[in-house]
Coordinates of C-alpha atoms and ligand atoms in Angstrom, one line a residue:
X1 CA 148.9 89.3 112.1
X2 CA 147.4 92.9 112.3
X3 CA 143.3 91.4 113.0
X4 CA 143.4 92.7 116.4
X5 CA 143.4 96.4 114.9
X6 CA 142.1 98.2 111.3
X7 CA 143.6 101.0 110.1
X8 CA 141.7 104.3 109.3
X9 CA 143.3 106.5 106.8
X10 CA 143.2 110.5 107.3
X11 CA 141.5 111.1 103.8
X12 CA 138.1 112.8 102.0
X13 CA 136.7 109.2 102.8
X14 CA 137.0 109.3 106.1
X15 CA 135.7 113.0 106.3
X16 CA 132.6 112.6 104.0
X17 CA 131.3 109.5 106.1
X18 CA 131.7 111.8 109.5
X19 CA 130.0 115.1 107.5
X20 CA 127.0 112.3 106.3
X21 CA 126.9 111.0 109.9
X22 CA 127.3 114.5 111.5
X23 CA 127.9 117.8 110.6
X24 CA 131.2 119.5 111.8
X25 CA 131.1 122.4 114.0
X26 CA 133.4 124.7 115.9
X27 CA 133.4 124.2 119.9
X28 CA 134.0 127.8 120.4
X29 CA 134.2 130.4 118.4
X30 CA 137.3 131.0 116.4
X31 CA 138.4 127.6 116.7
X32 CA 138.7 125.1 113.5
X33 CA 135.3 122.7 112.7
X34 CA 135.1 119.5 113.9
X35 CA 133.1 116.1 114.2
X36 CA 132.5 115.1 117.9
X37 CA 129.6 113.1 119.7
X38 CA 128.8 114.2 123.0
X39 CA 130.7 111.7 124.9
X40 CA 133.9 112.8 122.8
X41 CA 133.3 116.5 123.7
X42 CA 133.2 115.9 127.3
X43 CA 136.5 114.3 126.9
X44 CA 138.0 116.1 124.2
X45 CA 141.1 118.7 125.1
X46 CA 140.3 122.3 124.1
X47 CA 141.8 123.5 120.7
X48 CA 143.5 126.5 122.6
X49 CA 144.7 124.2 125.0
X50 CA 146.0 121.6 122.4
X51 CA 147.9 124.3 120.0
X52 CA 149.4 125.8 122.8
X53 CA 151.2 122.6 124.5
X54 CA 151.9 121.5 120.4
X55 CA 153.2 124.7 120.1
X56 CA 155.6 124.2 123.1
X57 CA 156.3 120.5 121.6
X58 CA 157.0 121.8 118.5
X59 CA 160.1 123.9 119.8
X60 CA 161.3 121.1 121.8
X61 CA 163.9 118.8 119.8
X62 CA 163.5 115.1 120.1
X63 CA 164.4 112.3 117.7
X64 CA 162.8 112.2 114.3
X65 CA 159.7 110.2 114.2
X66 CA 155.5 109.3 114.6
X67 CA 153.7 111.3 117.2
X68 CA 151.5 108.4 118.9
X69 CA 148.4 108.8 120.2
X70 CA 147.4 105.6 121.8
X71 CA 143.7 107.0 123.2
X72 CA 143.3 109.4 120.3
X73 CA 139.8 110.7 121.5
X74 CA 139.1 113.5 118.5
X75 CA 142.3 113.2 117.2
X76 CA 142.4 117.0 118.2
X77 CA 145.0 116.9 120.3
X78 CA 147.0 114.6 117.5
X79 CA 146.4 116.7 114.8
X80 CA 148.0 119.8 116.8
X81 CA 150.8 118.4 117.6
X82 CA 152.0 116.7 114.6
X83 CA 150.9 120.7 112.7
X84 CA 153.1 122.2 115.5
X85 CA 155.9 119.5 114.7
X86 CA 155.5 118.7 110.8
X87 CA 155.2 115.0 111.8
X88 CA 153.3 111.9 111.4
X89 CA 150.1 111.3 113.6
X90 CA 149.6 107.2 114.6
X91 CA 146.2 107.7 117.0
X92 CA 144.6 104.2 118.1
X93 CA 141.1 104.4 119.7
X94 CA 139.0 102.1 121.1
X95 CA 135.7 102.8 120.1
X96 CA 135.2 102.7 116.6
X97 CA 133.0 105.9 116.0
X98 CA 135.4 107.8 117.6
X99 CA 138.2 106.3 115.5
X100 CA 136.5 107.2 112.6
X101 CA 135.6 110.5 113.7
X102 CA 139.3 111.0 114.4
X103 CA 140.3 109.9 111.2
X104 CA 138.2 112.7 109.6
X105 CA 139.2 115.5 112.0
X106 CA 143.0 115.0 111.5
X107 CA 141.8 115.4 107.5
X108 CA 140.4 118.8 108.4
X109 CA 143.3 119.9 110.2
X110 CA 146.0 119.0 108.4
X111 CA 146.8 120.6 105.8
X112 CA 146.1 119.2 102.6
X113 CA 148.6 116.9 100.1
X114 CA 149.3 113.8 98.2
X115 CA 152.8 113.7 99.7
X116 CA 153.8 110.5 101.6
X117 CA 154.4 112.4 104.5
X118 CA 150.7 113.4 104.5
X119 CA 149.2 110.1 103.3
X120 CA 150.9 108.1 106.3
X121 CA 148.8 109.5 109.3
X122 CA 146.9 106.5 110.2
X123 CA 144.3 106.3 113.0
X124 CA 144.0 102.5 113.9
X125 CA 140.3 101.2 115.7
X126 CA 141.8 98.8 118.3
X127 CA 143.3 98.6 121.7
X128 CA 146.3 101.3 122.6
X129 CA 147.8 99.7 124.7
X130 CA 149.0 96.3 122.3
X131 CA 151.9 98.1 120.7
X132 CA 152.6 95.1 118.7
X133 CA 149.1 94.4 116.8
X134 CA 148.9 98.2 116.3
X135 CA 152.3 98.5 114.6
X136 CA 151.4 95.4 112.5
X137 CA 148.5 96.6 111.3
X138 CA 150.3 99.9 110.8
X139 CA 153.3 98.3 108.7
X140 CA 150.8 96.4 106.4
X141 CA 148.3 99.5 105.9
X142 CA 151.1 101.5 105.1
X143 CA 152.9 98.8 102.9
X144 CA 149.5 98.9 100.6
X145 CA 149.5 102.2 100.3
X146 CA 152.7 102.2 98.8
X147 CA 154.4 103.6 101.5
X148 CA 157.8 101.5 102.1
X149 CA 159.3 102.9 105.1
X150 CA 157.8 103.2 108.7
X151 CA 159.5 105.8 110.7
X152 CA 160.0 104.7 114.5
X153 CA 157.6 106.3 117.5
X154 CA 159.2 109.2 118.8
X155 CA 157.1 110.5 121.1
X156 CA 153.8 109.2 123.0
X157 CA 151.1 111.5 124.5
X158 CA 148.4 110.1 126.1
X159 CA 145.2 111.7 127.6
X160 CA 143.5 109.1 128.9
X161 CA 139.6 108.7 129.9
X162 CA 139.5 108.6 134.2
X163 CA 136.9 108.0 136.0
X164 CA 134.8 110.9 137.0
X165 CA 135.6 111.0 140.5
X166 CA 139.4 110.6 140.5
X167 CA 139.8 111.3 143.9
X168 CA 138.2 107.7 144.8
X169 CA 140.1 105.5 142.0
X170 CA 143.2 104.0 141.3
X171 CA 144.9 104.8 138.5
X172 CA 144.7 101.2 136.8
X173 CA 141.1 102.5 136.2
X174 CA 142.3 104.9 133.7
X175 CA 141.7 104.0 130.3
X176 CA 144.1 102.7 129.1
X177 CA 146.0 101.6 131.9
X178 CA 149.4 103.8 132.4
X179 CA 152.0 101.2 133.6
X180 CA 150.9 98.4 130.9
X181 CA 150.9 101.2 128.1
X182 CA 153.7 102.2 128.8
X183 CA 155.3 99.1 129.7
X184 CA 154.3 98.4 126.1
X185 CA 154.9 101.3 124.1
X186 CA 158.8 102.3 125.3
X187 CA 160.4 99.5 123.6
X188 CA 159.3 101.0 120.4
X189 CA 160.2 103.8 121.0
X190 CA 163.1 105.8 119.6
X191 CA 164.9 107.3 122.5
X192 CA 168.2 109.6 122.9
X193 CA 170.4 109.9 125.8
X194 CA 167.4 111.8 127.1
X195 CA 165.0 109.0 127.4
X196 CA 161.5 108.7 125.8
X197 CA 159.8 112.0 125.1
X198 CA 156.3 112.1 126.5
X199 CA 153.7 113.7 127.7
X200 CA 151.1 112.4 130.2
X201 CA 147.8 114.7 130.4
X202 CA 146.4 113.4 134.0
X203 CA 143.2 114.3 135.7
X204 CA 143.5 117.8 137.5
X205 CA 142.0 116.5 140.4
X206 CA 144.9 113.4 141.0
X207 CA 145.4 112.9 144.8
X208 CA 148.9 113.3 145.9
X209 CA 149.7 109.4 146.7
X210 CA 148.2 108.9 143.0
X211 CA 150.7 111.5 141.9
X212 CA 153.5 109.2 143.5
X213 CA 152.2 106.6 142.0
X214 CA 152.8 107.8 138.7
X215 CA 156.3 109.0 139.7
X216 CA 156.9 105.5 141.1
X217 CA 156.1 104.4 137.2
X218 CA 158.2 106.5 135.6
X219 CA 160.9 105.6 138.1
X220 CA 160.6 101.8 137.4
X221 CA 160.2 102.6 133.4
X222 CA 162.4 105.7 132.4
X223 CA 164.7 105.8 135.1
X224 CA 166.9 108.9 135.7
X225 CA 164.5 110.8 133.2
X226 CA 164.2 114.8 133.3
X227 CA 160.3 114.8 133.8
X228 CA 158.6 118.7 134.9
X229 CA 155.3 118.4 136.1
X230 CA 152.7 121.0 135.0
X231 CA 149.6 122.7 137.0
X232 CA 147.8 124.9 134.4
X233 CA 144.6 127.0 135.0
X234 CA 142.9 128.9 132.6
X235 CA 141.7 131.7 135.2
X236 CA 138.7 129.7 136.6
X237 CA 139.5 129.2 139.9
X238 CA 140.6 125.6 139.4
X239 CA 143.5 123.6 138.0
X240 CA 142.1 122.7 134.9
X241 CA 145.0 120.0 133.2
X242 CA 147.7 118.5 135.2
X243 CA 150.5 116.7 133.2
X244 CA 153.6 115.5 133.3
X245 CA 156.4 116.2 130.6
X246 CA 159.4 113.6 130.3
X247 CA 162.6 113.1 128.5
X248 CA 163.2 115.8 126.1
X249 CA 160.0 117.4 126.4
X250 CA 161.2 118.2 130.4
X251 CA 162.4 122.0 131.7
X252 CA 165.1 121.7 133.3
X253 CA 162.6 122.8 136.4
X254 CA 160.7 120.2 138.1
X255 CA 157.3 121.9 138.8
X256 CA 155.5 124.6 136.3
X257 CA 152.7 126.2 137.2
X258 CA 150.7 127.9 134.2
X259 CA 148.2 130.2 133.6
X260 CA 146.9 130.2 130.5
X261 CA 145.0 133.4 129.0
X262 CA 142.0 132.6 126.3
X263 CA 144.2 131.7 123.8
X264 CA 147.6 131.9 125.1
X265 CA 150.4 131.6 128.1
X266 CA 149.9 134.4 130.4
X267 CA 152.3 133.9 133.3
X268 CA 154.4 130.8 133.8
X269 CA 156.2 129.9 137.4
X270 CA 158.5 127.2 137.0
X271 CA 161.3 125.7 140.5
X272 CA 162.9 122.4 140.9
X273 CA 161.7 122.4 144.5
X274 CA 158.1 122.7 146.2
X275 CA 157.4 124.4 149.0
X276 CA 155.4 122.9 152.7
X277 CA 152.3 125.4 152.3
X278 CA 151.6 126.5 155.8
X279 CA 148.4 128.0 156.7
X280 CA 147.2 130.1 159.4
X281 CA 144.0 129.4 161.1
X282 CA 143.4 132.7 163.1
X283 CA 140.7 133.3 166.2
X284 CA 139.9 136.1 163.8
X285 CA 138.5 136.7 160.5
X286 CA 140.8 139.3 158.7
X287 CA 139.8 142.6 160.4
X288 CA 138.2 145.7 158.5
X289 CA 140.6 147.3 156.5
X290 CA 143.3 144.1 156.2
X291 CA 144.1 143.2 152.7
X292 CA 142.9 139.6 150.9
X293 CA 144.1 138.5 147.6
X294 CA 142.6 135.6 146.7
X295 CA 145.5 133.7 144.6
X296 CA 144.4 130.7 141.2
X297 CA 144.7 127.5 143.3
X298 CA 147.1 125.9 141.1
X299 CA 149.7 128.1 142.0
X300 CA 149.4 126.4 145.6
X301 CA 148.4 122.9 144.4
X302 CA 151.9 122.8 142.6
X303 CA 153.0 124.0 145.8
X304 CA 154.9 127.2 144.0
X305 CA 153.4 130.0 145.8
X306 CA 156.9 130.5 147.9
X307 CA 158.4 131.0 144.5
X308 CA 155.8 132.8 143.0
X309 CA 154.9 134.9 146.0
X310 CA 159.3 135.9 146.5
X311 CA 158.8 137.6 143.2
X312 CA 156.0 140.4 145.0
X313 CA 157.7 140.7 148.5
X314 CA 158.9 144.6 148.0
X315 CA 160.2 145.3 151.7
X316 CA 157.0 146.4 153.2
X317 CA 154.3 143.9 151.9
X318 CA 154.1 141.4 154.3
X319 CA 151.1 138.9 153.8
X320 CA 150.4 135.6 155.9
X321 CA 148.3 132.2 153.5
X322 CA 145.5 132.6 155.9
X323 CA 143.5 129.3 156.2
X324 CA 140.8 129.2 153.6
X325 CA 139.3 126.7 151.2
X326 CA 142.2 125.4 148.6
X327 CA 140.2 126.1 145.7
X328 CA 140.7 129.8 147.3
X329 CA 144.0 130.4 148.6
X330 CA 144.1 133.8 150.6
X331 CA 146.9 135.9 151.3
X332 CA 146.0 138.3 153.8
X333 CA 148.3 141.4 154.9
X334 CA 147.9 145.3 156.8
X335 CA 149.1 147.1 153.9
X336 CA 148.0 147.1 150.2
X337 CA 149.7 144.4 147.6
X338 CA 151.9 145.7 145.5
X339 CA 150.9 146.7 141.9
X340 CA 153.1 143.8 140.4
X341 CA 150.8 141.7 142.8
X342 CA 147.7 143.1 142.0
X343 CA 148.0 142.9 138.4
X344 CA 149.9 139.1 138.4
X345 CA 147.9 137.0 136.1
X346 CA 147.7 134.0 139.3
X347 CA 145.7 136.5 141.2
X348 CA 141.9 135.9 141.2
X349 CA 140.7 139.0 142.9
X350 CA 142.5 141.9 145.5
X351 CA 140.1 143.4 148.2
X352 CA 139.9 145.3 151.5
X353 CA 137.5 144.0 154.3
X354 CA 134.4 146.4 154.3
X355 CA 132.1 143.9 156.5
X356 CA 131.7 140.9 158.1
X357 CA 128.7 138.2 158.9
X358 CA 128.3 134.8 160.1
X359 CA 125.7 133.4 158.2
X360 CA 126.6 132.1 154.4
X361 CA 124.8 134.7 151.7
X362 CA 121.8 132.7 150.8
X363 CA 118.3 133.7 149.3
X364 CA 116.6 135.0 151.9
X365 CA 119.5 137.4 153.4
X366 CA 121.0 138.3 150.0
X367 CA 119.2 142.1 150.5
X368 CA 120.7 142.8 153.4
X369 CA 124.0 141.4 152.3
X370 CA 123.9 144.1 148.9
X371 CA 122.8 147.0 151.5
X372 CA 125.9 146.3 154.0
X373 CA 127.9 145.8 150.7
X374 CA 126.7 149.2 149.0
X375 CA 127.1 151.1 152.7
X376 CA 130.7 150.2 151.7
X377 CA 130.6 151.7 148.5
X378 CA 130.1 148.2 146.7
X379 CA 127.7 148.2 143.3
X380 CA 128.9 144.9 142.3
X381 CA 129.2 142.3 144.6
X382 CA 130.6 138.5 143.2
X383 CA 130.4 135.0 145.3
X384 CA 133.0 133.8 145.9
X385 CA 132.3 131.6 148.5
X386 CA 131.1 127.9 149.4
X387 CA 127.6 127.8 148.9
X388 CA 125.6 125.3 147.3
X389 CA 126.8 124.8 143.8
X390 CA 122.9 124.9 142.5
X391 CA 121.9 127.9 144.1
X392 CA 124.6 129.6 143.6
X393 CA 123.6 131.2 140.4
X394 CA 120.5 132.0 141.8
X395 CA 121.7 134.3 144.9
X396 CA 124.3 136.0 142.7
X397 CA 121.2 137.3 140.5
X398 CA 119.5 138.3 143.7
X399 CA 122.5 139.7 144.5
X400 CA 122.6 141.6 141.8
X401 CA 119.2 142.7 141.1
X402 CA 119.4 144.5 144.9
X403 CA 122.7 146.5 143.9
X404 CA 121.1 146.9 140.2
X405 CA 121.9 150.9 139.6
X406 CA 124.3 151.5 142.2
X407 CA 126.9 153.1 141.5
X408 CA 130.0 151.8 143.4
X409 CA 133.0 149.4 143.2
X410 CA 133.4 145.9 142.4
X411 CA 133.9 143.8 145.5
X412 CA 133.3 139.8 146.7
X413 CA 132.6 137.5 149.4
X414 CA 134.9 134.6 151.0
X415 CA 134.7 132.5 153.1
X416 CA 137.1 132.2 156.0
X417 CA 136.9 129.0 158.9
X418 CA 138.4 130.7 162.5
X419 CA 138.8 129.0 165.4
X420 CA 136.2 128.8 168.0
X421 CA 137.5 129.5 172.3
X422 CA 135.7 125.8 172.1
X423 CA 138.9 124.4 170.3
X424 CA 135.9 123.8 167.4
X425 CA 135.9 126.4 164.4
X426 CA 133.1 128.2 162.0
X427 CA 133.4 130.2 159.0
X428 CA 133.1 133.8 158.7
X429 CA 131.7 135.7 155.4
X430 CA 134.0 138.3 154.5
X431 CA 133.2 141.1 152.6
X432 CA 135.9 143.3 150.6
X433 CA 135.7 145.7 147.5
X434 CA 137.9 146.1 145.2
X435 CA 137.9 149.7 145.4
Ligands
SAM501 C1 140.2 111.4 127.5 S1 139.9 110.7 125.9 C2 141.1 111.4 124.9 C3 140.6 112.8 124.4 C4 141.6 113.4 123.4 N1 142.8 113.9 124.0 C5 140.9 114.5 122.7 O1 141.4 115.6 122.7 O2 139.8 114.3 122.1 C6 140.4 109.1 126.1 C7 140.0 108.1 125.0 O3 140.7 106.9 125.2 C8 139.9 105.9 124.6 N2 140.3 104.6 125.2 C9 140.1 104.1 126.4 N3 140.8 102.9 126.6 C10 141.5 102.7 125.5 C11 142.3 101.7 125.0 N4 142.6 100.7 125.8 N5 142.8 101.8 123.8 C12 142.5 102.9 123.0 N6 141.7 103.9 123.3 C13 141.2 103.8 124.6 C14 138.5 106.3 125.0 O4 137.5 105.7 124.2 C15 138.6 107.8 124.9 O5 138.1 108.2 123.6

């Protein structure tokens, strides 16, 4: 009993062997020091991320018991949420420099004792989803270290590694498998009237039959369970984490959307229904002097923007979702946003049309593109188009280095497909400023 797994404990042991093997360091500044390779820090939640969904887990009430981590990674995300919740951490991990690693970093961020409490957070070098070797090997570690009692699971997050391109995969080829896991781990788990409390931290970029598919297993597994699921963007321009919250760790709202500041939660729109998003795709660009606001894509990928938008609608505003890439949902309209618009945390950027071209902003036109743009009292003009990822950084300096001392506003660039009188369509480079 207990070979298929080996317990790690969260000790100075642990933490000297990372330090010898390498050196802790912050990710970004202000955050705590830890030990990563580079494979774990492409895969590793942020700490602000992390402490802020622990945060939110720590005011949520669910039965007393271990925090597991079945596909523990850094152990970051552990660590905050057993801080947030004064609980014990169990993280298991595949690969055993990892595991170690995570044994250490849940040293550095817990705070220090010789309490049994403290002593019992064990990370265990094995496979996550065999709930019964794990809490074998759990039971007997814990038993020689003099601890006599092992409290139940009472909640489960899992972040687990996906393939790159998530778009083409199934979700068995997430690692570990989701059904199987979970098939294993609910048993053990300690579970109210509410059902199991978990939280499932998917890839962002999840198709919508793959997010069926995990409805599907939580149907099958927990069913009648609260679950909300979460959209949250940190301001990029992308959805950036996509989970799902179940049992008592559920709103009583189906679908949140998030935006989260550098450190903190900025705006939050949360319904129990989703909306059809409906498009227009116009003969037309959006003429000079219309309004564009382009909106964070998550507010439309969660499909709240109904909800969301409802809360800006002041009588006269009256925008249309004109068809646009989804990674840059436009609203466009004939009179100005309102100010609660303009300064809502889900908008990217607010603009009037100054100009128009047909041709994408590339090296050779980027001049002339700054000289229309500063003829419309633009002195800082930002992509924010479709153009080729690698050159993009290249035309923006261009960009910039032919509006350098200008005085003028800020303004952008979209990209907007219109229909053609063929029945085809081509897109149209919008200029606005910000003015
Ligand atoms: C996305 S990472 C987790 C990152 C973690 N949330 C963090 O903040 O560092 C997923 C981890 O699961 C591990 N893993 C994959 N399959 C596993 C399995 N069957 N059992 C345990 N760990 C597994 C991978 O080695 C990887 O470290």
């Amino acid at each position: 009993m207990g070979a298929s797994h080996r317990a790690l404990e969260c000790d100075g042991r642990a933490q000297s062997w990372a330090t010898r093997k390498s050196p802790p360091k912050a990710q970004r500044k202000g955050e705590p020091v830890v030990h990563m390779t580079n494979q774990m820090r492409r895969l590793s939640t942020p700490w602000s991320i992390a402490s802020e969904r622990a945060n939110r887990i720590g005011d949520a009430n669910f039965p007393p018991g271990l925090i597991l981590d079945p596909a523990v990674g850094s152990g970051i995300h552990l660590a905050s949420i057993c801080i947030a919740t004064n609980r014990v951490g169990l993280g298991i991990e595949l690969d055993e420099e990892a595991a170690r690693f995570s044994a250490a970093n849940m040293n550095r961020l817990l705070v220090k004792g010789k309490d049994p409490g403290r002593m019992a957070h064990r990370i265990l070098i094995g496979d996550g989803v065999d709930s019964l070797g794990a809490l074998s090997t759990l039971h007997s570690s814990l038993e020689s270290a003099g601890i006599a009692s092992t409290p139940p699971i009472a909640m489960l997050h899992v972040d687990p590694a996906r393939p790159l391109d998530a778009q083409n995969h199934t979700l068995d080829e997430m690692a570990p498998p989701l059904r199987p896991l979970l098939e294993s781990w609910l048993p053990k788990m300690a579970i109210d009237n509410r059902g199991p409390a978990l939280l499932l931290d998917l890839s962002p970029r999840l198709s919508k039959k793959q997010r069926a598919e995990v409805d599907k297993i939580l149907d099958d597994l927990a069913p009648g369970v609260d679950r909300t699921w979460e959209w949250l963007s940190q301001g990029g321009g992308r959805v950036d984490r996509l989970s799902v919250w179940v049992g008592p760790l559920a709103s009583t709202e189906k679908f949140r959307s998030i935006r989260m500041g550098p450190s903190s939660v900025e705006s939050i729109v949360s319904s129990s229904e989703q909306s059809l998003f409906i498009s227009e795709k116009k003969t037309m660009p959006p003429s000079f002097d219309n309004w564009v606001v382009i909106v964070d894509p998550s507010i439309v990928e969660s499909r709240l923007h109904v909800e969301w938008l409802n809360n800006h609608l002041d009588g006269i505003y009256d925008p249309f979702w004109q068809r646009a890439n989804l990674r840059r949902p436009v609203l466009v309209s004939k009179s100005p946003p309102p100010q609660t618009l303009i300064s809502d945390p889900f908008v990217v950027a607010v603009g009037r049309v100054v100009a128009h071209r047909l041709s994408s902003p590339n090296m050779e036109n980027a001049p002339t593109v700054a000289r229309a743009a500063e003829r419309a009292g633009i002195g800082h003009l930002v992509l924010r188009c479709e153009v080729d990822p690698e050159l993009h950084p290249k035309i923006q300096k261009r960009l910039n280095k032919s509006l350098k001392g200008v005085d003028g506003s800020r303004g952008f660039v979209i990209d907007i497909p219109v229909s053609s009188r063929d029945g085809g369509w081509h897109v149209n480079f919008v200029t606005c400023s910000e003015n």
